[in-house]
CSV table of N, CA and C in Angstrom, one decimal:
chain,number,residue,atom,x,y,z
A,499,MET,N,-16.6,-27.9,-16.6
A,499,MET,CA,-16.9,-28.4,-15.3
A,499,MET,C,-15.6,-28.5,-14.5
A,500,LYS,N,-14.5,-28.9,-15.1
A,500,LYS,CA,-13.2,-29.1,-14.4
A,500,LYS,C,-12.7,-27.7,-14.0
A,501,ARG,N,-12.9,-26.7,-14.9
A,501,ARG,CA,-12.5,-25.3,-14.6
A,501,ARG,C,-13.2,-24.8,-13.4
A,502,LEU,N,-14.5,-25.1,-13.3
A,502,LEU,CA,-15.3,-24.6,-12.2
A,502,LEU,C,-14.8,-25.2,-10.9
A,503,VAL,N,-14.5,-26.5,-10.9
A,503,VAL,CA,-14.0,-27.1,-9.7
A,503,VAL,C,-12.7,-26.5,-9.3
A,504,LEU,N,-11.8,-26.3,-10.3
A,504,LEU,CA,-10.5,-25.7,-10.0
A,504,LEU,C,-10.7,-24.3,-9.4
A,505,ILE,N,-11.6,-23.5,-9.9
A,505,ILE,CA,-11.9,-22.2,-9.4
A,505,ILE,C,-12.3,-22.2,-8.0
A,506,PHE,N,-13.2,-23.2,-7.7
A,506,PHE,CA,-13.7,-23.3,-6.3
A,506,PHE,C,-12.6,-23.8,-5.4
A,507,LEU,N,-11.7,-24.6,-5.8
A,507,LEU,CA,-10.6,-25.1,-5.0
A,507,LEU,C,-9.6,-23.9,-4.7
A,508,MET,N,-9.4,-23.1,-5.7
A,508,MET,CA,-8.5,-21.9,-5.6
A,508,MET,C,-9.1,-20.9,-4.6
A,509,LEU,N,-10.4,-20.7,-4.7
A,509,LEU,CA,-11.0,-19.8,-3.7
A,509,LEU,C,-11.0,-20.3,-2.3
A,510,ALA,N,-11.0,-21.6,-2.2
A,510,ALA,CA,-11.1,-22.2,-0.8
A,510,ALA,C,-9.7,-22.5,-0.3
A,511,ALA,N,-8.6,-22.1,-1.0
A,511,ALA,CA,-7.2,-22.4,-0.5
A,511,ALA,C,-6.9,-21.7,0.8
A,512,PRO,N,-7.3,-20.5,1.0
A,512,PRO,CA,-7.0,-19.9,2.3
A,512,PRO,C,-7.6,-20.6,3.5
A,513,VAL,N,-8.7,-21.3,3.3
A,513,VAL,CA,-9.3,-22.1,4.4
A,513,VAL,C,-8.4,-23.1,4.9
A,514,TRP,N,-7.5,-23.6,4.1
A,514,TRP,CA,-6.6,-24.7,4.5
A,514,TRP,C,-5.3,-24.1,5.1
A,515,ALA,N,-5.2,-22.8,5.2
A,515,ALA,CA,-3.9,-22.2,5.7
A,515,ALA,C,-3.7,-22.6,7.1
A,516,VAL,N,-4.7,-22.5,8.0
A,516,VAL,CA,-4.6,-22.8,9.4
A,516,VAL,C,-4.7,-24.3,9.5
A,517,GLN,N,-3.6,-25.0,10.0
A,517,GLN,CA,-3.6,-26.4,10.1
A,517,GLN,C,-4.4,-26.9,11.3
A,518,PRO,N,-4.9,-28.1,11.2
A,518,PRO,CA,-5.7,-28.6,12.4
A,518,PRO,C,-4.9,-28.7,13.7
A,519,ASP,N,-3.6,-28.9,13.6
A,519,ASP,CA,-2.8,-29.0,14.8
A,519,ASP,C,-2.5,-27.6,15.4
A,520,GLU,N,-2.8,-26.5,14.7
A,520,GLU,CA,-2.6,-25.2,15.3
A,520,GLU,C,-3.9,-24.7,16.0
A,521,VAL,N,-5.0,-25.3,15.8
A,521,VAL,CA,-6.3,-24.8,16.4
A,521,VAL,C,-6.3,-25.1,17.9
A,522,LEU,N,-6.6,-24.0,18.6
A,522,LEU,CA,-6.7,-24.1,20.1
A,522,LEU,C,-8.0,-24.8,20.5
A,523,SER,N,-7.9,-25.5,21.7
A,523,SER,CA,-9.1,-26.2,22.1
A,523,SER,C,-10.2,-25.2,22.7
A,524,ASP,N,-9.7,-24.1,23.2
A,524,ASP,CA,-10.6,-23.1,23.7
A,524,ASP,C,-11.2,-22.2,22.6
A,525,PRO,N,-12.5,-22.3,22.3
A,525,PRO,CA,-13.0,-21.5,21.1
A,525,PRO,C,-12.9,-20.0,21.2
A,526,GLN,N,-12.9,-19.5,22.4
A,526,GLN,CA,-12.7,-18.0,22.6
A,526,GLN,C,-11.3,-17.6,22.3
A,527,LEU,N,-10.3,-18.4,22.8
A,527,LEU,CA,-8.9,-18.1,22.4
A,527,LEU,C,-8.7,-18.2,20.9
A,528,GLU,N,-9.3,-19.3,20.4
A,528,GLU,CA,-9.1,-19.5,18.9
A,528,GLU,C,-9.7,-18.3,18.1
A,529,ALA,N,-10.8,-17.8,18.5
A,529,ALA,CA,-11.4,-16.7,17.8
A,529,ALA,C,-10.6,-15.5,17.9
A,530,ARG,N,-10.0,-15.2,19.1
A,530,ARG,CA,-9.1,-14.1,19.3
A,530,ARG,C,-7.8,-14.3,18.4
A,531,ALA,N,-7.3,-15.5,18.4
A,531,ALA,CA,-6.1,-15.8,17.6
A,531,ALA,C,-6.4,-15.5,16.1
A,532,ARG,N,-7.6,-15.9,15.6
A,532,ARG,CA,-8.0,-15.8,14.2
A,532,ARG,C,-8.1,-14.3,13.9
A,533,GLU,N,-8.7,-13.5,14.8
A,533,GLU,CA,-8.8,-12.1,14.6
A,533,GLU,C,-7.4,-11.4,14.5
A,534,LEU,N,-6.5,-11.8,15.4
A,534,LEU,CA,-5.2,-11.2,15.4
A,534,LEU,C,-4.4,-11.6,14.1
A,535,SER,N,-4.6,-12.8,13.7
A,535,SER,CA,-3.9,-13.3,12.5
A,535,SER,C,-4.4,-12.6,11.3
A,536,LYS,N,-5.6,-12.1,11.3
A,536,LYS,CA,-6.1,-11.4,10.1
A,536,LYS,C,-5.5,-10.0,10.0
A,537,GLU,N,-5.0,-9.5,11.1
A,537,GLU,CA,-4.4,-8.2,11.1
A,537,GLU,C,-2.9,-8.2,10.9
A,538,LEU,N,-2.3,-9.4,10.8
A,538,LEU,CA,-0.8,-9.5,10.6
A,538,LEU,C,-0.5,-9.9,9.2
A,539,ARG,N,0.5,-9.3,8.6
A,539,ARG,CA,0.9,-9.6,7.3
A,539,ARG,C,1.9,-10.7,7.2
A,540,CYS,N,1.8,-11.6,6.3
A,540,CYS,CA,2.8,-12.6,6.0
A,540,CYS,C,4.0,-12.0,5.5
A,541,LEU,N,5.2,-12.3,6.1
A,541,LEU,CA,6.4,-11.6,5.7
A,541,LEU,C,6.9,-12.1,4.3
A,542,VAL,N,6.4,-13.2,3.8
A,542,VAL,CA,6.8,-13.8,2.5
A,542,VAL,C,5.8,-13.3,1.4
A,543,CYS,N,4.6,-13.4,1.7
A,543,CYS,CA,3.5,-13.1,0.7
A,543,CYS,C,3.3,-11.6,0.7
A,544,ARG,N,2.8,-11.1,-0.4
A,544,ARG,CA,2.4,-9.7,-0.6
A,544,ARG,C,1.0,-9.5,-0.2
A,545,ASN,N,0.8,-8.7,0.8
A,545,ASN,CA,-0.5,-8.2,1.3
A,545,ASN,C,-1.5,-9.4,1.5
A,546,GLU,N,-1.0,-10.4,2.2
A,546,GLU,CA,-1.8,-11.6,2.6
A,546,GLU,C,-1.6,-11.7,4.1
A,547,SER,N,-2.7,-12.0,4.8
A,547,SER,CA,-2.6,-12.1,6.2
A,547,SER,C,-2.0,-13.5,6.5
A,548,ILE,N,-1.5,-13.6,7.7
A,548,ILE,CA,-0.9,-14.9,8.1
A,548,ILE,C,-2.0,-16.0,8.3
A,549,ASP,N,-3.2,-15.5,8.4
A,549,ASP,CA,-4.3,-16.4,8.6
A,549,ASP,C,-4.6,-17.1,7.2
A,550,ASP,N,-4.3,-16.4,6.1
A,550,ASP,CA,-4.6,-16.9,4.8
A,550,ASP,C,-3.4,-17.5,4.1
A,551,SER,N,-2.2,-17.3,4.7
A,551,SER,CA,-1.0,-17.8,4.0
A,551,SER,C,-0.6,-19.2,4.4
A,552,ASN,N,0.0,-19.9,3.4
A,552,ASN,CA,0.5,-21.2,3.6
A,552,ASN,C,2.0,-21.2,3.9
A,553,ALA,N,2.7,-20.1,3.9
A,553,ALA,CA,4.1,-20.0,4.1
A,553,ALA,C,4.5,-20.5,5.5
A,554,ASP,N,5.7,-21.0,5.6
A,554,ASP,CA,6.2,-21.6,6.9
A,554,ASP,C,6.3,-20.5,7.9
A,555,ILE,N,6.7,-19.3,7.5
A,555,ILE,CA,6.9,-18.2,8.5
A,555,ILE,C,5.5,-17.8,9.0
A,556,ALA,N,4.5,-17.8,8.1
A,556,ALA,CA,3.1,-17.5,8.6
A,556,ALA,C,2.6,-18.5,9.6
A,557,ARG,N,3.0,-19.8,9.4
A,557,ARG,CA,2.6,-20.8,10.4
A,557,ARG,C,3.3,-20.5,11.7
A,558,ASP,N,4.6,-20.1,11.6
A,558,ASP,CA,5.3,-19.8,12.9
A,558,ASP,C,4.7,-18.6,13.6
A,559,LEU,N,4.3,-17.6,12.8
A,559,LEU,CA,3.6,-16.5,13.4
A,559,LEU,C,2.3,-16.8,14.0
A,560,ARG,N,1.5,-17.7,13.4
A,560,ARG,CA,0.2,-18.1,13.9
A,560,ARG,C,0.5,-18.9,15.2
A,561,LEU,N,1.5,-19.7,15.2
A,561,LEU,CA,1.8,-20.5,16.5
A,561,LEU,C,2.2,-19.5,17.6
A,562,LEU,N,3.0,-18.5,17.2
A,562,LEU,CA,3.5,-17.6,18.2
A,562,LEU,C,2.3,-16.8,18.8
A,563,VAL,N,1.4,-16.4,18.0
A,563,VAL,CA,0.2,-15.7,18.5
A,563,VAL,C,-0.6,-16.6,19.4
A,564,ARG,N,-0.7,-17.8,19.1
A,564,ARG,CA,-1.5,-18.7,20.0
A,564,ARG,C,-0.7,-19.0,21.3
A,565,GLU,N,0.6,-19.1,21.2
A,565,GLU,CA,1.4,-19.3,22.4
A,565,GLU,C,1.2,-18.1,23.3
A,566,ARG,N,1.3,-16.9,22.8
A,566,ARG,CA,1.2,-15.7,23.6
A,566,ARG,C,-0.2,-15.6,24.3
A,567,LEU,N,-1.3,-16.0,23.5
A,567,LEU,CA,-2.6,-15.9,24.0
A,567,LEU,C,-2.8,-17.0,25.1
A,568,VAL,N,-2.3,-18.2,24.9
A,568,VAL,CA,-2.4,-19.2,25.9
A,568,VAL,C,-1.6,-18.8,27.2
A,569,GLY,N,-0.5,-18.1,27.0
A,569,GLY,CA,0.3,-17.6,28.1
A,569,GLY,C,-0.4,-16.5,28.9
A,570,GLY,N,-1.5,-15.9,28.4
A,570,GLY,CA,-2.2,-15.0,29.2
A,570,GLY,C,-2.1,-13.5,28.7
A,571,ASP,N,-1.4,-13.3,27.6
A,571,ASP,CA,-1.3,-12.0,27.0
A,571,ASP,C,-2.6,-11.4,26.5
A,572,SER,N,-2.8,-10.1,26.6
A,572,SER,CA,-3.9,-9.5,25.9
A,572,SER,C,-3.6,-9.4,24.4
A,573,ASP,N,-4.7,-9.0,23.7
A,573,ASP,CA,-4.5,-8.8,22.2
A,573,ASP,C,-3.4,-7.7,22.0
A,574,ALA,N,-3.5,-6.6,22.7
A,574,ALA,CA,-2.5,-5.5,22.5
A,574,ALA,C,-1.1,-6.0,22.8
A,575,GLN,N,-0.9,-6.8,23.9
A,575,GLN,CA,0.4,-7.3,24.2
A,575,GLN,C,0.9,-8.2,23.2
A,576,VAL,N,0.1,-9.0,22.6
A,576,VAL,CA,0.5,-9.9,21.5
A,576,VAL,C,1.0,-9.1,20.3
A,577,MET,N,0.2,-8.1,19.9
A,577,MET,CA,0.5,-7.3,18.8
A,577,MET,C,1.8,-6.5,19.0
A,578,ASP,N,1.9,-5.9,20.2
A,578,ASP,CA,3.1,-5.2,20.6
A,578,ASP,C,4.4,-6.1,20.5
A,579,PHE,N,4.3,-7.3,21.0
A,579,PHE,CA,5.4,-8.2,21.0
A,579,PHE,C,5.8,-8.5,19.5
A,580,ILE,N,4.8,-8.8,18.7
A,580,ILE,CA,5.2,-9.2,17.3
A,580,ILE,C,5.7,-8.0,16.5
A,581,VAL,N,5.1,-6.8,16.8
A,581,VAL,CA,5.7,-5.6,16.1
A,581,VAL,C,7.1,-5.3,16.6
A,582,ALA,N,7.3,-5.4,17.9
A,582,ALA,CA,8.7,-5.2,18.4
A,582,ALA,C,9.7,-6.2,17.8
A,583,ARG,N,9.2,-7.4,17.5
A,583,ARG,CA,10.1,-8.4,17.0
A,583,ARG,C,10.3,-8.3,15.5
A,584,TYR,N,9.3,-8.0,14.7
A,584,TYR,CA,9.3,-8.0,13.3
A,584,TYR,C,9.2,-6.6,12.6
A,585,GLY,N,8.9,-5.6,13.4
A,585,GLY,CA,8.7,-4.2,12.8
A,585,GLY,C,7.3,-4.0,12.4
A,586,GLU,N,7.0,-2.7,12.1
A,586,GLU,CA,5.6,-2.3,11.7
A,586,GLU,C,5.2,-2.9,10.4
A,587,TYR,N,6.1,-3.4,9.6
A,587,TYR,CA,5.8,-3.9,8.3
A,587,TYR,C,4.8,-5.1,8.4
A,588,VAL,N,4.9,-5.8,9.6
A,588,VAL,CA,4.1,-7.0,9.8
A,588,VAL,C,2.6,-6.6,10.0
A,589,LEU,N,2.3,-5.4,10.2
A,589,LEU,CA,0.9,-4.9,10.3
A,589,LEU,C,0.2,-4.7,9.0
A,590,LEU,N,-0.9,-5.3,8.7
A,590,LEU,CA,-1.7,-5.0,7.5
A,590,LEU,C,-2.2,-3.6,7.4
A,591,LYS,N,-2.6,-3.1,8.6
A,591,LYS,CA,-3.1,-1.7,8.7
A,591,LYS,C,-2.1,-0.9,9.6
A,592,PRO,N,-1.1,-0.3,9.0
A,592,PRO,CA,-0.1,0.4,9.8
A,592,PRO,C,-0.7,1.6,10.6
A,593,GLN,N,0.0,1.9,11.6
A,593,GLN,CA,-0.4,3.0,12.4
A,593,GLN,C,-0.2,4.3,11.7
A,594,THR,N,-1.1,5.3,12.0
A,594,THR,CA,-1.0,6.6,11.2
A,594,THR,C,-0.3,7.7,12.0
A,595,GLY,N,0.3,7.3,13.1
A,595,GLY,CA,1.0,8.4,13.9
A,595,GLY,C,2.5,8.2,13.9
A,596,GLY,N,3.2,9.1,14.5
A,596,GLY,CA,4.6,9.1,14.6
A,596,GLY,C,5.3,9.2,13.3
A,597,SER,N,6.3,8.4,13.0
A,597,SER,CA,7.1,8.6,11.8
A,597,SER,C,6.3,8.1,10.6
A,598,ASN,N,5.3,7.3,10.8
A,598,ASN,CA,4.4,6.9,9.6
A,598,ASN,C,3.6,8.0,9.1
A,599,LEU,N,3.4,9.1,9.9
A,599,LEU,CA,2.6,10.2,9.5
A,599,LEU,C,3.2,10.9,8.2
A,600,VAL,N,4.6,10.9,8.1
A,600,VAL,CA,5.2,11.4,6.9
A,600,VAL,C,4.9,10.6,5.7
A,601,LEU,N,4.8,9.3,5.9
A,601,LEU,CA,4.5,8.4,4.7
A,601,LEU,C,3.0,8.6,4.3
A,602,TRP,N,2.1,8.7,5.3
A,602,TRP,CA,0.7,8.9,5.0
A,602,TRP,C,0.5,10.3,4.3
A,603,ALA,N,1.2,11.3,4.7
A,603,ALA,CA,1.0,12.6,4.1
A,603,ALA,C,1.8,12.8,2.8
A,604,ALA,N,2.8,12.0,2.5
A,604,ALA,CA,3.6,12.2,1.3
A,604,ALA,C,2.8,12.1,0.0
A,605,GLY,N,1.9,11.1,-0.1
A,605,GLY,CA,1.1,11.0,-1.3
A,605,GLY,C,0.2,12.2,-1.6
A,606,PRO,N,-0.7,12.6,-0.7
A,606,PRO,CA,-1.5,13.8,-0.9
A,606,PRO,C,-0.6,15.0,-1.1
A,607,GLY,N,0.5,15.1,-0.4
A,607,GLY,CA,1.4,16.3,-0.5
A,607,GLY,C,2.0,16.4,-1.9
A,608,MET,N,2.4,15.3,-2.4
A,608,MET,CA,3.0,15.3,-3.8
A,608,MET,C,1.9,15.6,-4.8
A,609,LEU,N,0.7,15.1,-4.6
A,609,LEU,CA,-0.4,15.5,-5.5
A,609,LEU,C,-0.6,16.9,-5.5
A,610,LEU,N,-0.7,17.6,-4.4
A,610,LEU,CA,-0.9,19.0,-4.3
A,610,LEU,C,0.2,19.8,-4.9
A,611,LEU,N,1.4,19.3,-4.7
A,611,LEU,CA,2.6,20.0,-5.3
A,611,LEU,C,2.5,19.9,-6.8
A,612,ALA,N,2.2,18.7,-7.3
A,612,ALA,CA,2.1,18.5,-8.8
A,612,ALA,C,1.0,19.4,-9.4
A,613,LEU,N,-0.2,19.5,-8.7
A,613,LEU,CA,-1.3,20.4,-9.2
A,613,LEU,C,-0.8,21.8,-9.2
A,614,GLY,N,-0.1,22.3,-8.2
A,614,GLY,CA,0.4,23.6,-8.1
A,614,GLY,C,1.4,23.9,-9.2
A,615,VAL,N,2.3,23.0,-9.5
A,615,VAL,CA,3.3,23.2,-10.6
A,615,VAL,C,2.6,23.2,-11.9
A,616,GLY,N,1.6,22.3,-12.1
A,616,GLY,CA,0.9,22.3,-13.3
A,616,GLY,C,0.1,23.6,-13.6
A,617,GLY,N,-0.5,24.1,-12.5
A,617,GLY,CA,-1.3,25.3,-12.6
A,617,GLY,C,-0.4,26.5,-13.0
A,618,MET,N,0.8,26.6,-12.4
A,618,MET,CA,1.7,27.7,-12.7
A,618,MET,C,2.2,27.6,-14.1
A,619,TYR,N,2.5,26.4,-14.6
A,619,TYR,CA,2.9,26.2,-16.0
A,619,TYR,C,1.8,26.6,-16.9
A,620,LEU,N,0.6,26.2,-16.7
A,620,LEU,CA,-0.5,26.6,-17.6
A,620,LEU,C,-0.7,28.1,-17.6
A,621,ARG,N,-0.6,28.8,-16.4
A,621,ARG,CA,-0.8,30.2,-16.3
A,621,ARG,C,0.3,31.0,-17.1
A,622,ARG,N,1.6,30.5,-17.0
A,622,ARG,CA,2.7,31.1,-17.7
A,622,ARG,C,2.5,30.9,-19.2
A,623,ARG,N,2.0,29.8,-19.6
A,623,ARG,CA,1.9,29.5,-21.0
A,623,ARG,C,0.8,30.4,-21.6
A,624,ALA,N,-0.3,30.6,-20.9
A,624,ALA,CA,-1.4,31.5,-21.3
A,624,ALA,C,-0.8,32.9,-21.5
A,625,ARG,N,0.0,33.4,-20.6
A,625,ARG,CA,0.6,34.7,-20.7
A,625,ARG,C,1.5,34.9,-21.9
A,626,VAL,N,2.3,33.9,-22.2
A,626,VAL,CA,3.2,33.9,-23.3
A,626,VAL,C,2.4,33.9,-24.6
A,627,SER,N,1.4,33.1,-24.7
A,627,SER,CA,0.6,33.0,-25.9
A,627,SER,C,-0.1,34.4,-26.2
A,628,LYS,N,-0.5,35.1,-25.2
A,628,LYS,CA,-1.2,36.4,-25.4
A,628,LYS,C,-0.2,37.4,-25.9
A,629,SER,N,1.0,37.4,-25.4
A,629,SER,CA,2.0,38.3,-25.9
A,629,SER,C,2.5,38.0,-27.3
A,630,ALA,N,2.5,36.7,-27.6
A,630,ALA,CA,2.9,36.3,-29.0
A,630,ALA,C,1.9,36.7,-30.0
A,631,ASP,N,0.6,36.9,-29.7
A,631,ASP,CA,-0.4,37.2,-30.6
A,631,ASP,C,-0.3,38.7,-31.1
A,632,LYS,N,0.4,39.5,-30.4
A,632,LYS,CA,0.5,40.9,-30.8
A,632,LYS,C,1.1,41.2,-32.1
A,633,GLY,N,1.9,40.3,-32.6
A,633,GLY,CA,2.5,40.5,-33.9
A,633,GLY,C,3.8,41.3,-33.8
A,634,LEU,N,4.4,41.7,-34.9
A,634,LEU,CA,5.7,42.4,-34.9
A,634,LEU,C,5.5,43.9,-34.7
A,635,THR,N,6.5,44.5,-34.1
A,635,THR,CA,6.5,45.9,-33.9
A,635,THR,C,7.0,46.5,-35.2
A,636,GLU,N,6.8,47.8,-35.3
A,636,GLU,CA,7.3,48.6,-36.5
A,636,GLU,C,8.8,48.4,-36.8
A,637,GLN,N,9.5,48.4,-35.7
A,637,GLN,CA,11.0,48.3,-35.8
A,637,GLN,C,11.3,46.9,-36.3
A,638,GLU,N,10.6,45.8,-35.8
A,638,GLU,CA,10.9,44.5,-36.2
A,638,GLU,C,10.5,44.3,-37.7
A,639,LYS,N,9.4,44.9,-38.1
A,639,LYS,CA,9.0,44.8,-39.5
A,639,LYS,C,10.0,45.5,-40.4
A,640,ALA,N,10.5,46.6,-40.0
A,640,ALA,CA,11.5,47.3,-40.8
A,640,ALA,C,12.8,46.5,-40.9
A,641,ARG,N,13.2,45.9,-39.8
A,641,ARG,CA,14.4,45.1,-39.8
A,641,ARG,C,14.2,43.8,-40.7
A,642,LEU,N,13.0,43.2,-40.7
A,642,LEU,CA,12.7,42.1,-41.5
A,642,LEU,C,12.8,42.4,-43.0
A,643,LYS,N,12.3,43.6,-43.4
A,643,LYS,CA,12.3,44.0,-44.8
A,643,LYS,C,13.8,44.2,-45.2
A,644,GLU,N,14.6,44.8,-44.3
A,644,GLU,CA,16.0,45.0,-44.6
A,644,GLU,C,16.7,43.7,-44.8
A,645,ILE,N,16.4,42.7,-44.0
A,645,ILE,CA,17.1,41.4,-44.1
A,645,ILE,C,16.7,40.7,-45.4
A,646,LEU,N,15.4,40.8,-45.7
A,646,LEU,CA,14.9,40.1,-46.9
A,646,LEU,C,15.4,40.8,-48.2
A,647,LYS,N,15.7,42.1,-48.2
A,647,LYS,CA,16.3,42.7,-49.4
A,647,LYS,C,17.7,42.2,-49.7
A,648,ASP,N,18.4,41.8,-48.7
A,648,ASP,CA,19.8,41.4,-48.9
A,648,ASP,C,19.8,40.1,-49.6
């Protein structure tokens, strides 16, 4: 029973990430802030949104998002501001264009390269094994007999 309670408490931990003093009085602005917070990565935690993180920097980022929204910024302006300040690493879903295109294409490109190299290796190996099955030529057999006589 104690384990079950502990499991439920651990699953509910992200609910406590956003502190009551951070919540905006306007429900629409709060909903926008929560949506934006789910798209931003905590700079301390690995692959955890700032909405789920209890880290101090995540709290600062949540407050920054709310400040910008209260100031009248659109969602895109808030995201642009935070990306300009912290870099694209802060995005949980990075953009697929520009210099990131190289990173997105590198994985599949390396896989195709490895498949090509593996295919060439197997093809060469098959050719070598066919030529090895022919056996010795008459000259090689004669030379072998000569060596064995000595």
